[in-house]
Amino acid sequence: MTAPTENAVLADLRAALPAEAVVTDPAALGARSQDGSATPPTGAALALVQPATTAEVSAVLRTAHAHGVPVVPQGALSGLAGGANAVPGAVLLSTARMTEIRRIDPVDQVAVVQPGVITRDLVDAVAARGLFYPPDPASYGISTIGGNIATNAGGMRCVKYGVTRDFVRALEVVLADGTVIRTAPGTVKAVAGLDLTGLVVGSEGTLAVVTEATLGLLPAPGPDRGVCATFGSVADALDAANALVASAHRPSTLELLDDVVLAALAAYDPDAGLPVGARAMLLVITDEPGDRGAQDVATYAAVAREHGAVGVDEAHDPERLHALMRARRAFNQAMRAVRGGSINEDVAVPRTRLPDLLERLADISAQVGLPIGTGGHVGDGNLHPVIAFDPADPAQVTAAAEAHSRILGLAVELGGTVTGEHGIGTEKRGALVGELGERVLAIQRGIKQVLDPTGVLNPGKKL
Ligand SMILES: Cc1cc2nc3c(=O)[nH]c(=O)nc-3n(C[C@H](O)[C@H](O)[C@H](O)COP(=O)(O)OP(=O)(O)OC[C@H]3O[C@@H](n4cnc5c(N)ncnc54)[C@H](O)[C@@H]3O)c2cc1C
């Protein structure tokens, strides 16, 4: 039976939103209660609301604030840290229906968008105007811009262009009490006041709900050209990757896949066209136009060979490269298919510590007796060790949890972070104090207190 407070909350939500925008059907709530991580929600939600306007988002937050009900902002639920998971009695606030691209301006070089725009739709829309939005998480075909901003998503092109944060010029956000604010004017330069835009980026829905974003754009790059190189050892591949980053020919994409991942991908999609049998693979892409791109490809091939590559495929054809990238994007699903369950880590370390990281990951895999396939954004020092396990086997579940905890500790020990791009969510909260320390964590919780004094926004996440 619904409690009196819950009835009052639902009545207020129904008064504020169109009827179809408030959902209480348990099956529909269940389907929207967990993101792409293996972390289950901590409780059942009260309702799912799907506003279409900033005013509706504001009304939802005013209602929740008045009743002291938690609100969980949600995008496409492709997150990998439990950040958008339901918490007990929560209103799930999906911004996925806010899909308007409001402005693309070639002179100001901005796009103004609602948060529910799918990342790839934005990339395609600005490309049609000769412009470029570089952030491209591997999930860009499903993730939303709001989710990307709230997680400060990275992706394949960060090695050259940076992460989502580097392209967010200004935000319209709704605060916990329903107040709507703009964080900055959206100009290229703006240094008045503190950087509220930067604070909201990466805050995982704990400080405010993003309702509009002004995103910086670049002129369109040249065509993708590149090299797919295979190596007889991961150490050789890492040496080659670091030599490439240190050279004057900075790639736009520099991805690593180890042998466990290559085998998983070959089993998952035998037609993927990735090399089979190598110990490691590097995918190195340039998007420089004209002769510069051709010179880059020649340099990448030469550097790979100097560092012991056993196979070097110079892929000048963008279609072939895009096919390799599509295969690379299936990495998480392929690793999950190995044993039915997976924990996707997201550690980042200084690039000079990558050899230590890979060596110690192999030790952890052997010690816990589970496959750990590692790949990802080697050019950023940000790799995704994925632990494969059988969720029906309690011993494997325990071993996977042990591996998870050891990998997080290892990242911090090597001078890195437990999360380079996926976020803390609920999954890595326990590791936060080990990385930040008590004092810094207290400062961050103090900032949350200022913006959300009653703690209704995404409680139990991030901090
Ligand atoms: C196959 C696959 C590949 C991936 N590859 C990458 C990758 O390369 N790089 C990367 O960074 N991530 C990657 N991810 C993770 C994920 O796609 C990103 O974290 C993405 O940014 C989440 O977007 P979303 O719309 O799905 O957000 P959700 O998962 O719905 O939410 C993520 C977080 O954002 C908050 N949030 C969502 N919308 C709003 C809003 N409007 N206002 C405030 N807070 C909000 C939620 O509360 C939650 O904390 C991958 C995931 C998958 C499944």
Coordinates of C-alpha atoms and ligand atoms in Angstrom, one line a residue:
M1 CA 0.0 0.0 0.0
T2 CA 1.2 3.5 -0.8
A3 CA 2.0 5.6 2.3
P4 CA 0.3 9.0 2.8
T5 CA 3.5 11.0 2.0
E6 CA 4.0 8.9 -1.2
N7 CA 0.4 9.6 -2.3
A8 CA 0.9 13.3 -1.7
V9 CA 4.2 13.3 -3.7
L10 CA 2.5 11.5 -6.6
A11 CA -0.5 13.8 -6.5
D12 CA 1.9 16.9 -6.7
L13 CA 3.9 15.3 -9.5
R14 CA 0.7 14.5 -11.5
A15 CA -0.5 18.1 -11.0
A16 CA 2.8 19.5 -12.3
L17 CA 3.4 17.2 -15.3
P18 CA 1.4 15.8 -18.2
A19 CA -0.2 12.4 -17.3
E20 CA 2.1 10.3 -19.4
A21 CA 5.2 11.9 -17.9
V22 CA 4.6 10.2 -14.5
V23 CA 5.0 6.5 -14.4
T24 CA 4.4 4.2 -11.4
D25 CA 4.0 0.8 -13.0
P26 CA 6.4 -1.5 -11.1
A27 CA 7.7 -3.2 -14.2
A28 CA 8.5 0.1 -15.9
L29 CA 10.2 1.3 -12.7
G30 CA 12.2 -1.9 -12.5
A31 CA 13.4 -1.5 -16.0
R32 CA 14.6 2.0 -15.2
S33 CA 16.3 1.2 -11.9
Q34 CA 19.7 0.0 -12.9
D35 CA 22.4 1.3 -15.3
G36 CA 24.9 -0.8 -17.3
S37 CA 27.0 -1.7 -14.2
A38 CA 26.8 -4.9 -12.3
T39 CA 25.8 -2.9 -9.2
P40 CA 22.2 -3.5 -8.2
P41 CA 19.9 -0.6 -7.0
T42 CA 19.8 0.0 -3.3
G43 CA 16.0 0.1 -3.2
A44 CA 12.7 0.4 -5.2
A45 CA 11.8 3.8 -6.8
L46 CA 8.5 5.5 -6.1
A47 CA 8.0 6.9 -9.6
L48 CA 9.7 7.7 -12.9
V49 CA 9.1 11.2 -14.3
Q50 CA 9.9 12.1 -17.9
P51 CA 9.8 15.9 -18.2
A52 CA 10.2 17.7 -21.5
T53 CA 11.0 21.2 -20.3
T54 CA 13.1 23.0 -17.8
A55 CA 10.0 24.2 -16.1
E56 CA 8.8 20.6 -15.6
V57 CA 12.2 19.6 -14.2
S58 CA 12.0 22.5 -11.8
A59 CA 8.5 21.5 -10.7
V60 CA 9.7 17.9 -10.0
L61 CA 12.5 19.2 -7.9
R62 CA 10.3 21.7 -6.0
T63 CA 7.9 18.8 -5.2
A64 CA 10.6 16.4 -4.1
H65 CA 12.4 19.0 -2.1
A66 CA 9.1 20.0 -0.3
H67 CA 8.5 16.4 0.6
G68 CA 12.1 15.4 1.3
V69 CA 12.0 12.7 -1.4
P70 CA 15.2 11.7 -3.1
V71 CA 15.6 12.4 -6.8
V72 CA 17.8 10.3 -9.1
P73 CA 18.7 12.1 -12.4
Q74 CA 18.9 9.7 -15.4
G75 CA 19.9 9.8 -19.0
A76 CA 20.2 6.6 -21.1
L77 CA 21.3 4.4 -18.2
S78 CA 24.5 3.4 -20.0
G79 CA 26.5 4.4 -17.0
L80 CA 28.9 1.9 -15.6
A81 CA 29.2 2.9 -11.9
G82 CA 25.6 2.7 -10.6
G83 CA 25.2 6.5 -10.7
A84 CA 21.7 6.5 -12.1
N85 CA 20.5 3.5 -10.1
A86 CA 17.3 3.8 -8.0
V87 CA 17.5 4.4 -4.3
P88 CA 14.7 3.7 -1.9
G89 CA 11.5 5.7 -2.5
A90 CA 13.2 7.8 -5.2
V91 CA 11.7 9.8 -8.0
L92 CA 13.7 8.7 -11.1
L93 CA 14.0 11.9 -13.1
S94 CA 14.8 11.0 -16.7
T95 CA 15.9 13.9 -19.0
A96 CA 16.0 11.5 -22.0
R97 CA 12.9 13.1 -23.6
M98 CA 14.6 16.5 -23.7
T99 CA 16.1 16.0 -27.1
E100 CA 16.1 19.4 -28.8
I101 CA 19.2 20.7 -30.5
R102 CA 18.4 24.4 -30.2
R103 CA 21.2 26.1 -32.0
I104 CA 24.4 25.3 -33.9
D105 CA 26.4 28.4 -34.6
P106 CA 29.5 28.3 -36.8
V107 CA 30.8 31.7 -35.7
D108 CA 30.3 31.3 -32.0
Q109 CA 31.2 27.7 -32.6
V110 CA 28.7 26.4 -30.1
A111 CA 25.8 24.0 -30.0
V112 CA 23.0 24.6 -27.5
V113 CA 21.2 21.4 -26.6
Q114 CA 18.8 19.8 -24.2
P115 CA 20.3 17.0 -22.1
G116 CA 18.5 14.1 -23.7
V117 CA 20.2 14.5 -27.1
I118 CA 22.1 11.3 -27.9
T119 CA 25.8 12.0 -28.3
R120 CA 26.0 10.6 -31.8
D121 CA 23.0 12.7 -32.9
L122 CA 24.9 15.8 -31.9
V123 CA 28.1 14.7 -33.5
D124 CA 26.2 14.1 -36.8
A125 CA 24.2 17.3 -36.6
V126 CA 27.3 19.5 -36.2
A127 CA 29.2 17.5 -38.8
A128 CA 26.5 18.4 -41.3
R129 CA 27.4 22.1 -40.6
G130 CA 31.1 21.5 -41.1
L131 CA 31.8 21.4 -37.4
F132 CA 33.1 18.9 -34.9
Y133 CA 32.1 17.8 -31.4
P134 CA 35.0 15.6 -30.3
P135 CA 33.9 13.8 -27.1
D136 CA 33.0 10.3 -28.2
P137 CA 32.5 7.7 -25.5
A138 CA 32.4 4.2 -26.9
S139 CA 28.7 4.3 -25.9
Y140 CA 28.1 7.5 -28.0
G141 CA 25.3 5.8 -30.0
I142 CA 23.2 5.4 -26.9
S143 CA 24.5 7.8 -24.2
T144 CA 22.9 11.3 -23.7
I145 CA 24.7 14.6 -23.5
G146 CA 23.3 15.1 -19.9
G147 CA 24.8 11.8 -18.8
N148 CA 28.1 12.7 -20.6
I149 CA 28.3 16.0 -18.7
A150 CA 27.3 14.5 -15.4
T151 CA 30.0 11.9 -15.7
N152 CA 32.5 14.1 -17.5
A153 CA 32.7 11.3 -20.1
G154 CA 35.8 10.5 -22.0
G155 CA 36.2 8.4 -25.1
M156 CA 38.5 7.6 -28.0
R157 CA 39.5 11.1 -29.0
C158 CA 40.5 12.4 -25.5
V159 CA 44.2 11.8 -26.2
K160 CA 44.1 14.7 -28.7
Y161 CA 41.1 16.7 -27.7
G162 CA 40.4 16.2 -24.0
V163 CA 37.2 15.1 -22.2
T164 CA 33.6 16.4 -22.1
R165 CA 34.6 19.1 -19.6
D166 CA 36.8 20.7 -22.2
F167 CA 33.8 21.4 -24.4
V168 CA 31.2 22.5 -21.9
R169 CA 31.1 26.3 -22.0
A170 CA 27.9 26.9 -19.9
L171 CA 25.0 25.1 -18.4
E172 CA 21.5 25.8 -17.4
V173 CA 20.8 23.6 -14.3
V174 CA 18.0 23.1 -11.8
L175 CA 19.1 23.1 -8.2
A176 CA 17.7 20.8 -5.5
D177 CA 15.0 23.2 -4.5
G178 CA 13.8 23.8 -8.1
T179 CA 15.7 27.1 -8.7
V180 CA 16.9 27.4 -12.3
I181 CA 20.3 29.0 -12.8
R182 CA 22.8 29.6 -15.7
T183 CA 26.4 28.8 -14.7
A184 CA 28.2 31.1 -17.3
P185 CA 27.5 33.2 -20.4
G186 CA 28.7 30.6 -22.9
T187 CA 31.5 32.8 -24.3
V188 CA 34.9 31.3 -25.2
K189 CA 36.3 33.2 -22.2
A190 CA 34.5 33.9 -18.9
V191 CA 36.3 34.1 -15.6
A192 CA 33.9 36.1 -13.4
G193 CA 33.1 34.2 -10.2
L194 CA 34.0 30.6 -9.4
D195 CA 33.7 27.9 -12.0
L196 CA 30.2 26.5 -11.3
T197 CA 30.2 24.9 -14.8
G198 CA 33.3 22.9 -13.9
L199 CA 31.7 21.9 -10.6
V200 CA 28.6 20.5 -12.2
V201 CA 30.5 18.6 -14.9
G202 CA 31.4 15.2 -13.4
S203 CA 29.1 15.6 -10.4
E204 CA 27.0 12.6 -11.3
G205 CA 23.7 14.2 -10.6
T206 CA 24.5 15.0 -7.0
L207 CA 24.7 18.9 -7.3
A208 CA 22.1 19.9 -9.9
V209 CA 20.1 18.6 -12.9
V210 CA 21.4 19.7 -16.3
T211 CA 18.6 21.0 -18.4
E212 CA 20.5 22.8 -21.2
A213 CA 24.2 22.8 -22.3
T214 CA 26.2 25.2 -24.4
L215 CA 28.9 23.1 -25.9
G216 CA 32.1 24.4 -27.7
L217 CA 32.7 23.1 -31.2
L218 CA 35.8 22.9 -33.5
P219 CA 36.2 23.1 -37.3
A220 CA 35.7 19.7 -38.9
P221 CA 39.0 17.6 -38.9
G222 CA 40.4 15.7 -41.9
P223 CA 39.5 12.1 -42.7
D224 CA 40.4 9.3 -40.2
R225 CA 43.5 7.4 -41.3
G226 CA 45.6 5.1 -39.2
V227 CA 47.4 2.0 -38.2
C228 CA 46.3 -1.3 -36.6
A229 CA 49.5 -2.9 -35.1
T230 CA 49.8 -6.2 -33.3
F231 CA 52.5 -7.1 -30.9
G232 CA 54.1 -10.2 -29.3
S233 CA 53.8 -8.7 -25.8
V234 CA 51.8 -6.1 -24.0
A235 CA 55.0 -4.5 -22.9
D236 CA 56.0 -3.8 -26.5
A237 CA 52.6 -2.4 -27.3
L238 CA 52.8 0.0 -24.2
D239 CA 56.3 1.1 -25.2
A240 CA 55.1 1.9 -28.7
A241 CA 52.0 3.8 -27.3
N242 CA 54.2 5.9 -25.0
A243 CA 56.6 6.6 -27.9
L244 CA 53.7 7.8 -30.0
V245 CA 52.3 10.1 -27.4
A246 CA 55.8 11.6 -26.8
S247 CA 56.3 12.2 -30.5
A248 CA 55.3 15.3 -32.5
H249 CA 52.6 13.3 -34.2
R250 CA 49.9 13.2 -31.6
P251 CA 47.2 10.7 -32.6
S252 CA 43.5 11.5 -32.3
T253 CA 42.8 8.0 -31.1
L254 CA 45.2 5.6 -29.4
E255 CA 43.6 2.4 -28.1
L256 CA 45.0 -0.8 -26.7
L257 CA 43.4 -4.3 -26.6
D258 CA 45.2 -7.2 -24.8
D259 CA 45.0 -10.8 -25.8
V260 CA 42.1 -11.7 -23.4
V261 CA 40.0 -8.9 -25.0
L262 CA 41.0 -9.9 -28.6
A263 CA 40.0 -13.5 -27.9
A264 CA 36.7 -12.4 -26.3
L265 CA 35.9 -10.1 -29.2
A266 CA 36.7 -12.9 -31.8
A267 CA 34.3 -15.2 -29.9
Y268 CA 31.6 -12.6 -29.6
D269 CA 31.7 -11.4 -33.2
P270 CA 33.9 -13.7 -35.5
D271 CA 33.3 -11.2 -38.4
A272 CA 34.6 -8.2 -36.5
G273 CA 37.8 -8.3 -38.5
L274 CA 40.2 -7.8 -35.5
P275 CA 43.5 -9.6 -35.6
V276 CA 43.4 -13.0 -33.8
G277 CA 46.3 -14.6 -31.8
A278 CA 48.3 -11.5 -31.0
R279 CA 49.3 -10.6 -27.4
A280 CA 48.2 -7.0 -27.9
M281 CA 46.9 -4.6 -30.5
L282 CA 47.1 -0.9 -30.9
L283 CA 44.7 1.1 -33.0
V284 CA 46.3 4.5 -33.8
I285 CA 44.3 7.1 -35.8
T286 CA 45.1 10.6 -37.1
D287 CA 42.5 13.1 -38.3
E288 CA 45.0 15.6 -39.6
P289 CA 44.0 16.8 -43.1
G290 CA 46.1 16.3 -46.3
D291 CA 49.7 15.3 -46.3
R292 CA 50.0 15.8 -42.6
G293 CA 47.7 12.8 -42.1
A294 CA 49.7 10.7 -44.5
Q295 CA 52.9 11.6 -42.7
D296 CA 51.3 10.7 -39.4
V297 CA 50.3 7.2 -40.6
A298 CA 53.8 6.6 -41.9
T299 CA 55.2 7.7 -38.5
Y300 CA 52.8 5.5 -36.5
A301 CA 53.7 2.5 -38.6
A302 CA 57.5 3.2 -38.2
V303 CA 57.2 3.7 -34.4
A304 CA 55.2 0.4 -34.1
R305 CA 57.8 -1.5 -36.1
E306 CA 60.6 0.1 -34.0
H307 CA 58.9 -1.3 -30.9
G308 CA 58.6 -4.8 -32.1
A309 CA 55.2 -4.9 -33.9
V310 CA 54.7 -8.2 -35.5
G311 CA 52.0 -6.9 -37.8
V312 CA 51.3 -3.4 -39.1
D313 CA 48.2 -2.7 -41.2
E314 CA 48.1 0.8 -42.6
A315 CA 44.4 1.5 -42.9
H316 CA 44.0 4.5 -45.1
D317 CA 40.4 3.7 -45.7
P318 CA 38.1 5.4 -43.2
E319 CA 35.5 2.6 -43.6
R320 CA 38.0 0.0 -42.5
L321 CA 39.0 2.1 -39.5
H322 CA 35.4 2.6 -38.6
A323 CA 34.8 -1.1 -38.7
L324 CA 37.7 -1.7 -36.4
M325 CA 36.4 1.0 -34.1
R326 CA 32.9 -0.6 -34.1
A327 CA 34.5 -3.9 -33.1
R328 CA 36.5 -2.1 -30.4
R329 CA 33.2 -0.6 -29.0
A330 CA 31.9 -4.1 -28.4
F331 CA 34.7 -4.7 -25.9
N332 CA 32.5 -4.5 -22.7
Q333 CA 29.7 -6.8 -24.1
A334 CA 32.3 -9.3 -25.4
M335 CA 34.0 -9.5 -22.0
R336 CA 30.6 -10.0 -20.3
A337 CA 29.8 -12.8 -22.7
V338 CA 32.9 -14.7 -21.6
R339 CA 31.3 -15.9 -18.3
G340 CA 28.0 -14.2 -18.1
G341 CA 29.0 -11.5 -15.6
S342 CA 31.6 -8.7 -15.6
I343 CA 32.9 -5.8 -13.6
N344 CA 34.3 -3.1 -15.7
E345 CA 37.1 -1.1 -14.1
D346 CA 38.1 2.3 -15.2
V347 CA 41.5 3.1 -13.7
A348 CA 43.8 5.8 -14.9
V349 CA 47.5 6.0 -14.0
P350 CA 50.4 8.2 -15.2
R351 CA 51.4 6.7 -18.6
T352 CA 54.9 5.9 -17.3
R353 CA 53.2 3.5 -14.8
L354 CA 51.2 1.5 -17.4
P355 CA 53.7 -1.3 -17.6
D356 CA 53.5 -1.8 -13.8
L357 CA 49.7 -1.7 -14.1
L358 CA 49.5 -4.4 -16.7
E359 CA 52.0 -6.6 -15.0
R360 CA 50.2 -6.4 -11.6
L361 CA 46.8 -7.0 -13.3
A362 CA 48.1 -10.3 -14.7
D363 CA 49.2 -11.2 -11.1
I364 CA 45.7 -10.4 -9.8
S365 CA 44.0 -12.4 -12.5
A366 CA 46.2 -15.4 -11.7
Q367 CA 45.7 -15.0 -7.9
V368 CA 41.9 -14.8 -8.0
G369 CA 41.6 -17.4 -10.9
L370 CA 39.4 -15.2 -13.2
P371 CA 40.1 -13.8 -16.6
I372 CA 40.8 -10.1 -16.7
G373 CA 40.8 -8.5 -20.1
T374 CA 42.3 -5.0 -20.4
G375 CA 41.9 -2.4 -23.1
G376 CA 40.9 1.1 -23.7
H377 CA 42.4 4.5 -23.9
V378 CA 46.1 3.8 -23.5
G379 CA 47.0 7.3 -24.8
D380 CA 45.3 8.8 -21.7
G381 CA 46.7 6.2 -19.3
N382 CA 43.0 5.2 -18.8
L383 CA 42.4 1.5 -19.2
H384 CA 39.4 -0.7 -18.5
P385 CA 40.4 -4.0 -16.9
V386 CA 37.2 -6.1 -17.2
I387 CA 36.9 -9.0 -14.7
A388 CA 34.8 -11.8 -16.2
F389 CA 32.9 -14.1 -13.8
D390 CA 29.9 -16.5 -13.6
P391 CA 27.3 -14.6 -11.5
A392 CA 25.7 -18.0 -10.7
D393 CA 28.9 -19.3 -9.0
P394 CA 29.3 -17.8 -5.5
A395 CA 33.0 -18.5 -5.4
Q396 CA 33.5 -16.6 -8.6
V397 CA 31.4 -13.7 -7.4
T398 CA 33.6 -13.5 -4.3
A399 CA 36.8 -13.7 -6.4
A400 CA 35.5 -11.0 -8.7
A401 CA 34.8 -8.7 -5.7
E402 CA 38.3 -9.4 -4.4
A403 CA 39.9 -8.6 -7.8
H404 CA 37.8 -5.4 -8.0
S405 CA 39.0 -4.1 -4.7
R406 CA 42.6 -5.0 -5.4
I407 CA 42.5 -3.2 -8.8
L408 CA 41.2 0.0 -7.2
G409 CA 43.9 -0.1 -4.6
L410 CA 46.5 -0.7 -7.3
A411 CA 45.5 2.3 -9.3
V412 CA 45.9 4.6 -6.3
E413 CA 49.2 2.9 -5.3
L414 CA 50.5 3.7 -8.8
G415 CA 49.7 7.4 -8.4
G416 CA 46.4 7.2 -10.4
T417 CA 42.7 7.2 -9.9
V418 CA 40.0 4.6 -9.4
T419 CA 38.0 6.2 -12.2
G420 CA 39.2 8.0 -15.2
E421 CA 35.8 8.5 -16.9
H422 CA 32.9 6.3 -15.7
G423 CA 32.5 7.9 -12.3
I424 CA 32.1 6.8 -8.7
G425 CA 28.4 6.1 -8.6
T426 CA 27.6 3.6 -5.9
E427 CA 30.2 1.1 -7.2
K428 CA 33.4 2.8 -6.1
R429 CA 32.3 5.0 -3.2
G430 CA 34.2 2.8 -0.8
A431 CA 37.4 3.7 -2.6
L432 CA 37.0 7.5 -2.6
V433 CA 38.6 8.3 0.8
G434 CA 41.6 6.2 -0.1
E435 CA 42.2 8.4 -3.2
L436 CA 41.1 11.8 -2.0
G437 CA 41.9 11.7 1.7
E438 CA 39.6 12.8 4.6
R439 CA 40.2 16.5 4.3
V440 CA 39.5 16.8 0.6
L441 CA 36.4 14.6 0.8
A442 CA 35.1 16.8 3.7
I443 CA 35.5 19.9 1.5
Q444 CA 33.7 18.2 -1.4
R445 CA 30.8 17.2 0.9
G446 CA 30.7 20.8 2.2
I447 CA 30.2 22.0 -1.4
K448 CA 27.3 19.5 -1.9
Q449 CA 25.8 20.8 1.4
V450 CA 25.7 24.3 0.0
L451 CA 24.0 23.3 -3.2
D452 CA 21.7 20.6 -1.8
P453 CA 21.3 21.2 1.9
T454 CA 18.6 18.6 2.5
G455 CA 20.5 16.0 0.4
V456 CA 17.7 15.0 -2.0
L457 CA 19.8 14.9 -5.1
N458 CA 21.1 11.4 -5.9
P459 CA 21.9 10.4 -2.3
G460 CA 24.4 7.7 -1.7
K461 CA 26.2 8.4 -4.9
K462 CA 29.6 9.9 -5.7
L463 CA 30.6 11.5 -2.4
Ligands
LIG1 C1 29.3 -0.2 -24.2 C2 29.7 1.0 -23.3 C3 30.8 1.8 -23.6 C4 31.1 2.9 -22.8 N1 32.2 3.6 -23.1 C5 32.5 4.8 -22.4 C6 33.6 5.6 -22.8 O1 34.4 5.3 -23.7 N2 33.9 6.7 -22.0 C7 33.1 7.0 -21.0 O2 33.3 8.0 -20.3 N3 32.0 6.3 -20.6 C8 31.7 5.1 -21.3 N4 30.6 4.4 -21.0 C9 29.8 4.8 -19.8 C10 28.6 5.6 -20.1 O3 28.1 5.5 -21.4 C11 28.9 7.1 -19.8 O4 29.1 7.3 -18.4 C12 27.8 8.1 -20.2 O5 28.2 9.4 -20.0 C13 26.5 7.9 -19.4 O6 25.4 8.6 -20.1 P1 23.9 8.2 -19.9 O7 23.1 9.2 -20.7 O8 23.7 6.8 -20.2 O9 23.7 8.5 -18.3 P2 23.2 7.6 -17.2 O10 23.9 6.3 -17.1 O11 21.7 7.6 -17.2 O12 23.6 8.5 -15.9 C14 25.0 8.7 -15.6 C15 25.1 9.7 -14.5 O13 24.7 11.0 -14.9 C16 23.7 11.5 -14.1 N5 22.8 12.2 -15.0 C17 22.2 11.8 -16.2 N6 21.5 12.8 -16.8 C18 21.7 13.9 -16.0 C19 21.2 15.2 -16.1 N7 20.5 15.7 -17.1 N8 21.6 16.1 -15.1 C20 22.3 15.7 -14.0 N9 22.8 14.4 -13.9 C21 22.5 13.5 -14.9 C22 23.0 10.3 -13.4 O14 22.5 10.6 -12.2 C23 24.3 9.4 -13.3 O15 25.0 9.7 -12.1 C24 30.3 3.2 -21.7 C25 29.2 2.5 -21.4 C26 28.8 1.4 -22.2 C27 27.6 0.6 -21.9

